[in-house]
XYZ file of C-alpha atoms in Angstrom:
468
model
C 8.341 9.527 28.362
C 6.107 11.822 27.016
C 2.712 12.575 29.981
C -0.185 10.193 30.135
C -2.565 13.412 29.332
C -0.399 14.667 26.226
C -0.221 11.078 24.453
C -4.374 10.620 25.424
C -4.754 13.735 23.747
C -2.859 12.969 20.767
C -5.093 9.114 20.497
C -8.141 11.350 20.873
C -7.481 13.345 18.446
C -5.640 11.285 16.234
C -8.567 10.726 13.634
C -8.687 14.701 12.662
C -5.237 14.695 13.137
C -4.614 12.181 10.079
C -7.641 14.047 8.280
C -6.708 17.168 8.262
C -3.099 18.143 9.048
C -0.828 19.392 6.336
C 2.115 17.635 6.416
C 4.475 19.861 3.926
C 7.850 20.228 3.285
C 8.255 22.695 5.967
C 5.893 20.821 8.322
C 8.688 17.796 8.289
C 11.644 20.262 8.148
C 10.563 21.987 11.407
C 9.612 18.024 13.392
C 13.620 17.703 12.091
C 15.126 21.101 13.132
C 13.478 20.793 16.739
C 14.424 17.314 17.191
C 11.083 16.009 17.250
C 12.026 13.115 15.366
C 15.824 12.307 14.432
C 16.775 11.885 10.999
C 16.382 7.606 10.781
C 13.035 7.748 12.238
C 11.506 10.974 9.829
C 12.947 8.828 6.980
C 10.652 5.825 7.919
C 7.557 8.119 8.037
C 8.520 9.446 4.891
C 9.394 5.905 3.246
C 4.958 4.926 3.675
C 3.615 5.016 0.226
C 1.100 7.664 0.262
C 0.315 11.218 2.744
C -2.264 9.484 4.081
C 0.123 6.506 5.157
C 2.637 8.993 6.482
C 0.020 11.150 8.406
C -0.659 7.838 10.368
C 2.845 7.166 11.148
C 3.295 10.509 12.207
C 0.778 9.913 15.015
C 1.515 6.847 15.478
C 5.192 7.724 16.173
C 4.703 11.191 18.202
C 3.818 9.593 21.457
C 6.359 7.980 21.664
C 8.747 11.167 21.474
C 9.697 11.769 25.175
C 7.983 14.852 27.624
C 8.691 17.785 24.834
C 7.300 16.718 22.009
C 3.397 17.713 22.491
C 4.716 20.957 22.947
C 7.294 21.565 19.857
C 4.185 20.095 17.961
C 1.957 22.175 19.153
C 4.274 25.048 18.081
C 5.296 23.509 14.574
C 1.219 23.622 13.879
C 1.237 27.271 14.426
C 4.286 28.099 12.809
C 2.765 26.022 9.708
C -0.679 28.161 9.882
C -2.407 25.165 11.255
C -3.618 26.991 13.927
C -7.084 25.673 13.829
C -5.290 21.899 14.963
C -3.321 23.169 17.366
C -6.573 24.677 19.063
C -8.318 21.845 18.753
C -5.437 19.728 19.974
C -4.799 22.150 22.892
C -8.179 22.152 23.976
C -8.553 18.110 23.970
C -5.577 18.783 26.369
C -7.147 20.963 28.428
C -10.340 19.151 28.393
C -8.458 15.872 30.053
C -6.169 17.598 32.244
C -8.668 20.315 33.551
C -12.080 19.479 32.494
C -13.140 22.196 30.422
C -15.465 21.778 27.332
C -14.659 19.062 24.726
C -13.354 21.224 21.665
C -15.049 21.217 18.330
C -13.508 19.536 16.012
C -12.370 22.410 13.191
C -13.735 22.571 9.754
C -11.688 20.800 6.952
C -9.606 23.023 4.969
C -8.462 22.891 1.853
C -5.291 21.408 0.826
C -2.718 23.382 -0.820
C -1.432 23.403 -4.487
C 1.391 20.860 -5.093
C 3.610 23.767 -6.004
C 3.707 26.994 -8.533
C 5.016 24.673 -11.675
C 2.169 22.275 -11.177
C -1.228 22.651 -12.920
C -4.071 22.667 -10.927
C -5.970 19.572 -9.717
C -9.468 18.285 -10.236
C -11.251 18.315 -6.758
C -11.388 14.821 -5.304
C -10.982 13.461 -1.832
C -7.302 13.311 -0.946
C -7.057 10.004 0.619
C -10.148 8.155 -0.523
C -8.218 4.288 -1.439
C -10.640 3.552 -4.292
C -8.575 6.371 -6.379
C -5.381 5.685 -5.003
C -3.545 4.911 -8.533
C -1.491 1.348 -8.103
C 1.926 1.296 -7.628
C 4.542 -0.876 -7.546
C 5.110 -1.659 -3.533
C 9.097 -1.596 -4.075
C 12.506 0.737 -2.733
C 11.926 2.704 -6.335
C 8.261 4.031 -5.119
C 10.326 6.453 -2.511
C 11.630 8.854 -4.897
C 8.617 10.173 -6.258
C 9.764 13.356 -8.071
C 9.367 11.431 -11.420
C 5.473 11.639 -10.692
C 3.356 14.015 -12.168
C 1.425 16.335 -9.844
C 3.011 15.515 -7.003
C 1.367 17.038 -4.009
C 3.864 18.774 -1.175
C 3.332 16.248 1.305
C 4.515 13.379 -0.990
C 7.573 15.277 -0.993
C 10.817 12.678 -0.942
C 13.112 12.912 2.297
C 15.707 14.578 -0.065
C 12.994 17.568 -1.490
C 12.381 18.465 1.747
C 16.361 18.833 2.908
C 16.631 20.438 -0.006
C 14.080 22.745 1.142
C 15.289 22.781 4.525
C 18.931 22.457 4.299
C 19.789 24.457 7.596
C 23.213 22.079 7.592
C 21.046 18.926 7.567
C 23.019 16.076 6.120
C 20.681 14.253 3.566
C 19.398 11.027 4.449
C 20.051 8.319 2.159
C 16.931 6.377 0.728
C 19.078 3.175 -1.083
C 20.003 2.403 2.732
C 17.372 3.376 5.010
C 16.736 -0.298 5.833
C 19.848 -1.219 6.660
C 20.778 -1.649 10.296
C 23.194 0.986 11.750
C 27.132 -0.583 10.931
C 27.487 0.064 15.229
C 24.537 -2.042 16.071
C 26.274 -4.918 13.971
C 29.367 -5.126 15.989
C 29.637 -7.877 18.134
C 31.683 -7.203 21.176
C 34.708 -9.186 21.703
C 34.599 -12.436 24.085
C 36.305 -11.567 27.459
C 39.053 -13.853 28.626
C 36.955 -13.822 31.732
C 34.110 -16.253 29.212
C 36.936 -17.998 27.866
C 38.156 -19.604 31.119
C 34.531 -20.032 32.640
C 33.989 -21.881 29.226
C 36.955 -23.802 30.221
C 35.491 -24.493 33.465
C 32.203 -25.080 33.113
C 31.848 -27.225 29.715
C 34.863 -26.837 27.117
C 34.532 -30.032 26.073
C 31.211 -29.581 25.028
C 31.335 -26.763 22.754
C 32.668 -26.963 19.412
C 36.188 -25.305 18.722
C 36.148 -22.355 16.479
C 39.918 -21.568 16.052
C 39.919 -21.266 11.861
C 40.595 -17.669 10.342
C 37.982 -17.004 8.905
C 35.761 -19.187 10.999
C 33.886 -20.162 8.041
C 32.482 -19.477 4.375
C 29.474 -17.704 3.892
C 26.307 -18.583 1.912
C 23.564 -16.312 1.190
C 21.438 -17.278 -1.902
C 18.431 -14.321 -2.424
C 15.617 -14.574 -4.696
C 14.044 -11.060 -5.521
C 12.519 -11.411 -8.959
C 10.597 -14.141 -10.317
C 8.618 -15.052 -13.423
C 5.356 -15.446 -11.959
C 5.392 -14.843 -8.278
C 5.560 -11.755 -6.510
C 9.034 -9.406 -6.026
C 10.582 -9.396 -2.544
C 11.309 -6.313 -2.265
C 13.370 -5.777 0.340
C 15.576 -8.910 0.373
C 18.345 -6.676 -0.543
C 18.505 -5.110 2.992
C 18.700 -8.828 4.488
C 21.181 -9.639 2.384
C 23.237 -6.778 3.484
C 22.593 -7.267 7.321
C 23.429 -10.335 7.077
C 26.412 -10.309 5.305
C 27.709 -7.365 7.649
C 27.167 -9.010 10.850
C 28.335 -12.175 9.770
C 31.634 -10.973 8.645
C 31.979 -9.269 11.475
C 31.335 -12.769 13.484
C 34.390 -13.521 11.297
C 33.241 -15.467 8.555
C 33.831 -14.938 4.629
C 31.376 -14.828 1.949
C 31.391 -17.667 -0.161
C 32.945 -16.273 -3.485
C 32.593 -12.180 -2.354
C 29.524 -12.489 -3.623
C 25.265 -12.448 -2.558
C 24.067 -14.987 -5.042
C 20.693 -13.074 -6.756
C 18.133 -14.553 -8.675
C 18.969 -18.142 -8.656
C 16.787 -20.513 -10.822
C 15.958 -24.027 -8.567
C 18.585 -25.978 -10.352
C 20.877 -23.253 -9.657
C 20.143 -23.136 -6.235
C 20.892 -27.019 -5.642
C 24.174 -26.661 -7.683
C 25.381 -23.697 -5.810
C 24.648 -25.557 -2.469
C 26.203 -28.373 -3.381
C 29.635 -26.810 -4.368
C 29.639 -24.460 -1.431
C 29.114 -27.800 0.940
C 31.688 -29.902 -1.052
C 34.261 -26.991 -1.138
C 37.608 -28.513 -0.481
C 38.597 -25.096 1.598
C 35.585 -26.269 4.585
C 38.662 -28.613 5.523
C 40.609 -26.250 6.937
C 37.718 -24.415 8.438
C 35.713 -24.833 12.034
C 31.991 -23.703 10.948
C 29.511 -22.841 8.245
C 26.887 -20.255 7.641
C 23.737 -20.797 4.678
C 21.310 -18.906 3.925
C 18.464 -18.818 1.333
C 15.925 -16.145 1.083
C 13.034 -17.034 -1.296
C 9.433 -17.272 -1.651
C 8.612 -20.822 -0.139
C 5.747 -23.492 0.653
C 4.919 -26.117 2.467
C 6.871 -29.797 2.532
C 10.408 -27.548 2.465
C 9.561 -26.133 -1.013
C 11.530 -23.353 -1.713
C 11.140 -21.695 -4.831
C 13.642 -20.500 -7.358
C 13.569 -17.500 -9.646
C 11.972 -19.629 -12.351
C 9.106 -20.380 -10.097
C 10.327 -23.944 -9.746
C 10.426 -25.832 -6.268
C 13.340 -26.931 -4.674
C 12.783 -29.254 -1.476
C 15.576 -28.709 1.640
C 16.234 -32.137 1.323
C 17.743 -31.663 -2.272
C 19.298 -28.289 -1.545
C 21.111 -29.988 1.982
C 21.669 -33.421 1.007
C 25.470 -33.130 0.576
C 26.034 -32.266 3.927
C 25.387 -36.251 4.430
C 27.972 -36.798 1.552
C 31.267 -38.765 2.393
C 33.045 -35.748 0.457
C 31.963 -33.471 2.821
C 34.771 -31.653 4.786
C 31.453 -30.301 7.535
C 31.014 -33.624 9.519
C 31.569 -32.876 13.067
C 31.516 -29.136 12.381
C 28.445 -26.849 13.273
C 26.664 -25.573 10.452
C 23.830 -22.960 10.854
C 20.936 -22.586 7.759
C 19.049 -19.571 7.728
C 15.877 -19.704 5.868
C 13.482 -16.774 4.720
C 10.814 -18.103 3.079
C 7.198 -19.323 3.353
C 5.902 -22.416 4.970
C 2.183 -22.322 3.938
C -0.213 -19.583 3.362
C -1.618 -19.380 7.269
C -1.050 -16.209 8.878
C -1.038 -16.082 12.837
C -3.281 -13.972 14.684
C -1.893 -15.053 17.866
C -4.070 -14.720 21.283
C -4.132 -11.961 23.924
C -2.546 -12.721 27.195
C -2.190 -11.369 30.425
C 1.948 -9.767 29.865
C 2.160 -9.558 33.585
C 2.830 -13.243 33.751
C 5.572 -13.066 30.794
C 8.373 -12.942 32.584
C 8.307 -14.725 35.563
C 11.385 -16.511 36.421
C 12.800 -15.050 33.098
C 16.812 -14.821 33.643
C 17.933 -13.226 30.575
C 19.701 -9.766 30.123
C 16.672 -7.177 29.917
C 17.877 -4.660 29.048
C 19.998 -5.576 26.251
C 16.700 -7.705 25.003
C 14.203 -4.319 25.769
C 16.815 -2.577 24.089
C 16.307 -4.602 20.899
C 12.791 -4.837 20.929
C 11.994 -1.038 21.379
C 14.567 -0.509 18.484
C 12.794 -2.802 15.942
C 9.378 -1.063 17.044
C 10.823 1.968 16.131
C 11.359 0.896 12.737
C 7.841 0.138 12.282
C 7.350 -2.942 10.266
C 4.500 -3.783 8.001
C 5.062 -5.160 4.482
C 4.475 -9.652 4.143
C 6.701 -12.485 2.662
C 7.081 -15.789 3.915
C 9.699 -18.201 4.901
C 9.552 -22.586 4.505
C 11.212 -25.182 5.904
C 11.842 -28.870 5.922
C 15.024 -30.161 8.390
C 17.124 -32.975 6.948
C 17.871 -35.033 10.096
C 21.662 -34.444 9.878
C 24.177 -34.232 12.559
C 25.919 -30.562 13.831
C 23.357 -28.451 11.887
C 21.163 -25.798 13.159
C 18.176 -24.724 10.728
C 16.581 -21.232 11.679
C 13.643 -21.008 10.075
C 11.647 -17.811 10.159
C 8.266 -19.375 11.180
C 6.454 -22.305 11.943
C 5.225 -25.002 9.507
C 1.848 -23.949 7.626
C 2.696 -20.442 7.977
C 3.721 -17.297 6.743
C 6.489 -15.244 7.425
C 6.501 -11.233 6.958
C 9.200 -8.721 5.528
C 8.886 -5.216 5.078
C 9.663 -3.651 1.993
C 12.150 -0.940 3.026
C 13.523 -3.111 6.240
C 13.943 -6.663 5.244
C 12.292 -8.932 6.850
C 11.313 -9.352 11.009
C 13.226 -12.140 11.337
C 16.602 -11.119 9.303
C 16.260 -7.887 11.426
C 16.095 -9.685 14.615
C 19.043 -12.372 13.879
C 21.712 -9.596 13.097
C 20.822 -7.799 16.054
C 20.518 -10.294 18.327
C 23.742 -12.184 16.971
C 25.693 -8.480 17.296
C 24.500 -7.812 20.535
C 24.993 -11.795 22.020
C 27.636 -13.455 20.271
C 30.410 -12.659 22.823
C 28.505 -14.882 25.929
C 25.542 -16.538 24.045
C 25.733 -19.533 21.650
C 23.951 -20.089 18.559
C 20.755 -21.638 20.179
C 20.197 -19.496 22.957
C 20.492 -16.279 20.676
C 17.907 -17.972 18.565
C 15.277 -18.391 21.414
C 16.142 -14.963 22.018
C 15.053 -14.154 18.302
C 11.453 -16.233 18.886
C 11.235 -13.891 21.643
C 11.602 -10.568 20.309
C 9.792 -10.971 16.929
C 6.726 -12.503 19.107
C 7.209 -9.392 21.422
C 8.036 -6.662 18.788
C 5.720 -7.445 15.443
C 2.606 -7.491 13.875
C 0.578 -4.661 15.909
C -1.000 -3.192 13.186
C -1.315 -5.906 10.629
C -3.374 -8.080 13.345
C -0.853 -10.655 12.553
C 2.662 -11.869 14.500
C 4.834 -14.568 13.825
C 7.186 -17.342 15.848
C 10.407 -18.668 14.466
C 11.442 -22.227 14.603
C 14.824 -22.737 14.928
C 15.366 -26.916 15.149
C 18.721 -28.251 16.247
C 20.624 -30.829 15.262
C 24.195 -29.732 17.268
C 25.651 -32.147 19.977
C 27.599 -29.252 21.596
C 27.425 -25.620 22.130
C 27.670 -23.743 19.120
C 29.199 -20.108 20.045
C 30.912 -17.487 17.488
C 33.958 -15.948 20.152
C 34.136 -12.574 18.084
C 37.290 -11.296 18.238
């Protein structure tokens, strides 16, 4: 961990910091090339929308960086000609660890040209919001180059490996929300689980045997007539349809279902729910991402509501080949318009008599905060009172739930890596109290907001994947 006195310095002097530094192609080249940051984590300071956003996630990040990093900053100021800031920075160092004088804070300075082809720019305040121009909060805002007057430090992640090749591979934008493929492997169950299963309360789990265990489901609304984009549902989508798989399921048709009007939506769940092939099958998985409301509206493309009752009602249907099969629904979407400021508490009475795995939960939870979530979007739900169903809902009733843009949102995160990382011992339930407890533990810091899940269950046994 980086020292106390290095990441006090960097808080105190955070404000100039943002202000003033230069953060240019080479600035980010050199934070690469001396492992200050790896290549993941500079792509989701360069993802923010505008230098003054990535400034702030610079310092927000760097103290987090281990016991080197104040230093190779320090030195990637100087080699940058920022030597003003790395005084200044030094001496707030200084001035905790030893005492001396409280440094002055150094004079602005102006910020460079955008580059020898540009034209030169009116004078204006570089990160005043009011003259921000408005853009279109989506994937497509990342590569900038199409912009005119493009100053260096809205560079894109591949201008400045471009820039700064030094054998660099480039980092890939149309992915940089999706969840690393080895994070999404669930390890195999050990014959060891198996026989304690056996032991303990076989006959009160349900028996997934089928190959593949089940069909697949994943309906995702992006685009809508009225309503806002969700950008970003394309990274869920693709999380969860890679750590599903790997659970052993199949998706329904080889396809994500986009852009689904509400009448579409109710067909398509009714033919995956009467689909003949379920017979011959031991499980389920659904999933609907959409903008939502209260009363288990969810909305379709056309703006149109469709209630959970009428998406789900087939499940009750005499055609069904489900009934005493677990089936788990996943649902991103809004529940109401309420957002959750939670309430402080005292964390040193979190986690007493707490038996779960620690580590592999810490583990988790310092990987999503890494990732640094920020953008909204909401999740709904309504449960049909049905038998053998699980509905994970991404927060309460009344609320909203968020998603970020680049990401996807904090509870599609959490479920695939979770599910990857508890499948083998855990079943369905457990992992999802698991989920409440990392989103509640890892979101929300900056927006003043978190959010709690609410998975309701309707199973009669034990519900647990046994990846192979």
């Amino acid at each position: 961990l980086m020292d106390d006195i290095h990441r006090n310095a960097l808080l105190k002097a955070r404000c100039v910091l943002v202000s003033q530094l230069v953060a240019d192609n080479k600035l980010w080249g050199l934070l690469l090339e001396r492992k200050v940051f790896t290549k993941p984590m500079l792509e989701r300071i360069l993802c923010q929308g505008t230098p003054h956003e990535r400034r702030q996630q610079l310092m927000d990040d760097l103290p987090r960086r281990g016991p080197d990093a104040f230093g190779q900053f320090l030195g990637i100021l100087r080699d940058t000609r920022q030597q003003d800031l790395a005084d200044y920075l030094d001496g707030m160092d200084r001035h905790l660890r030893h005492g001396h004088p409280l440094p002055s804070e150094p004079r602005p300075q102006p910020r460079p040209p955008s580059g020898p082809s540009q034209p030169a720019q009116p004078s204006q305040p570089q990160d005043d919001p009011s003259r921000r121009p408005s853009v279109d909060r989506s994937v497509s805002r990342i590569g900038v180059t199409n912009q005119p007057n493009i100053p260096d430090d809205v560079l894109s992640v591949q201008e400045v490996l471009e820039r700064h090749e030094d054998g660099l591979e480039e980092l890939n934008f149309h992915t940089c929300g999706i969840i690393d493929s080895t994070e999404l492997m669930p390890q195999p169950v050990t014959q060891q689980h198996l026989t304690e299963k056996s032991k303990n309360d076989w006959e009160f789990t349900y028996q997934l045997r089928s190959n593949p265990k089940g069909l697949l489901l994943i309906i995702s609304n992006r685009d809508f007539v009225k309503k806002s984009k969700r950008t970003g549902t394309e990274v869920d989508c693709e999380n969860l349809t890679r750590v599903f798989k790997n659970l052993g399921y199949e998706l329904y048709r080889n396809q994500v279902f986009n852009d689904k009007t509400a009448a579409e939506m109710k067909s398509l769940c009714r033919d995956f729910i009467l689909d003949p092939r379920h017979e011959s099958l031991d499980s389920c998985v659904l999933c609907i991402l959409s903008h939502g409301d209260q009363g288990g509206v969810i909305y379709g493309r056309d703006d149109l509501p469709a209630t959970e009752d009428e998406l789900f009602e087939h499940f009750n249907s005499d055609r069904c080949r489900l009934h005493n099969k677990p089936k788990l629904v996943i649902i991103q979407a809004c529940r109401g318009s309420m957002k959750d400021k939670g309430h402080i508490f005292d964390q040193t009475d979190s986690a007493s008599g707490d038996k779960t795995d620690q580590t592999t939960v810490q583990k988790i939870i310092h990987s999503l905060q890494e990732e640094n979530y920020s953008d909204t979007m909401d999740l709904e739900k309504r449960v049909p009172l049905y038998a053998d169903i699980v509905f994970a809902h991404s927060t309460t009733p009344g609320f909203v739930s968020w998603r970020h843009e680049l990401r996807g949102s904090w509870f599609i995160q959490t479920i695939a890596k979770t599910f990857a990382a508890y499948a083998h011992e855990e079943h369905v339930f457990d992992m999802l109290t698991t989920v409440n407890r990392i989103v509640t533990e890892t979101f929300g810091g900056r927006l003043g907001y978190v959010s709690m899940p609410h998975p309701i269950s309707r199973l009669r046994k034990k519900f647990y994947f046994f990846p192979k």
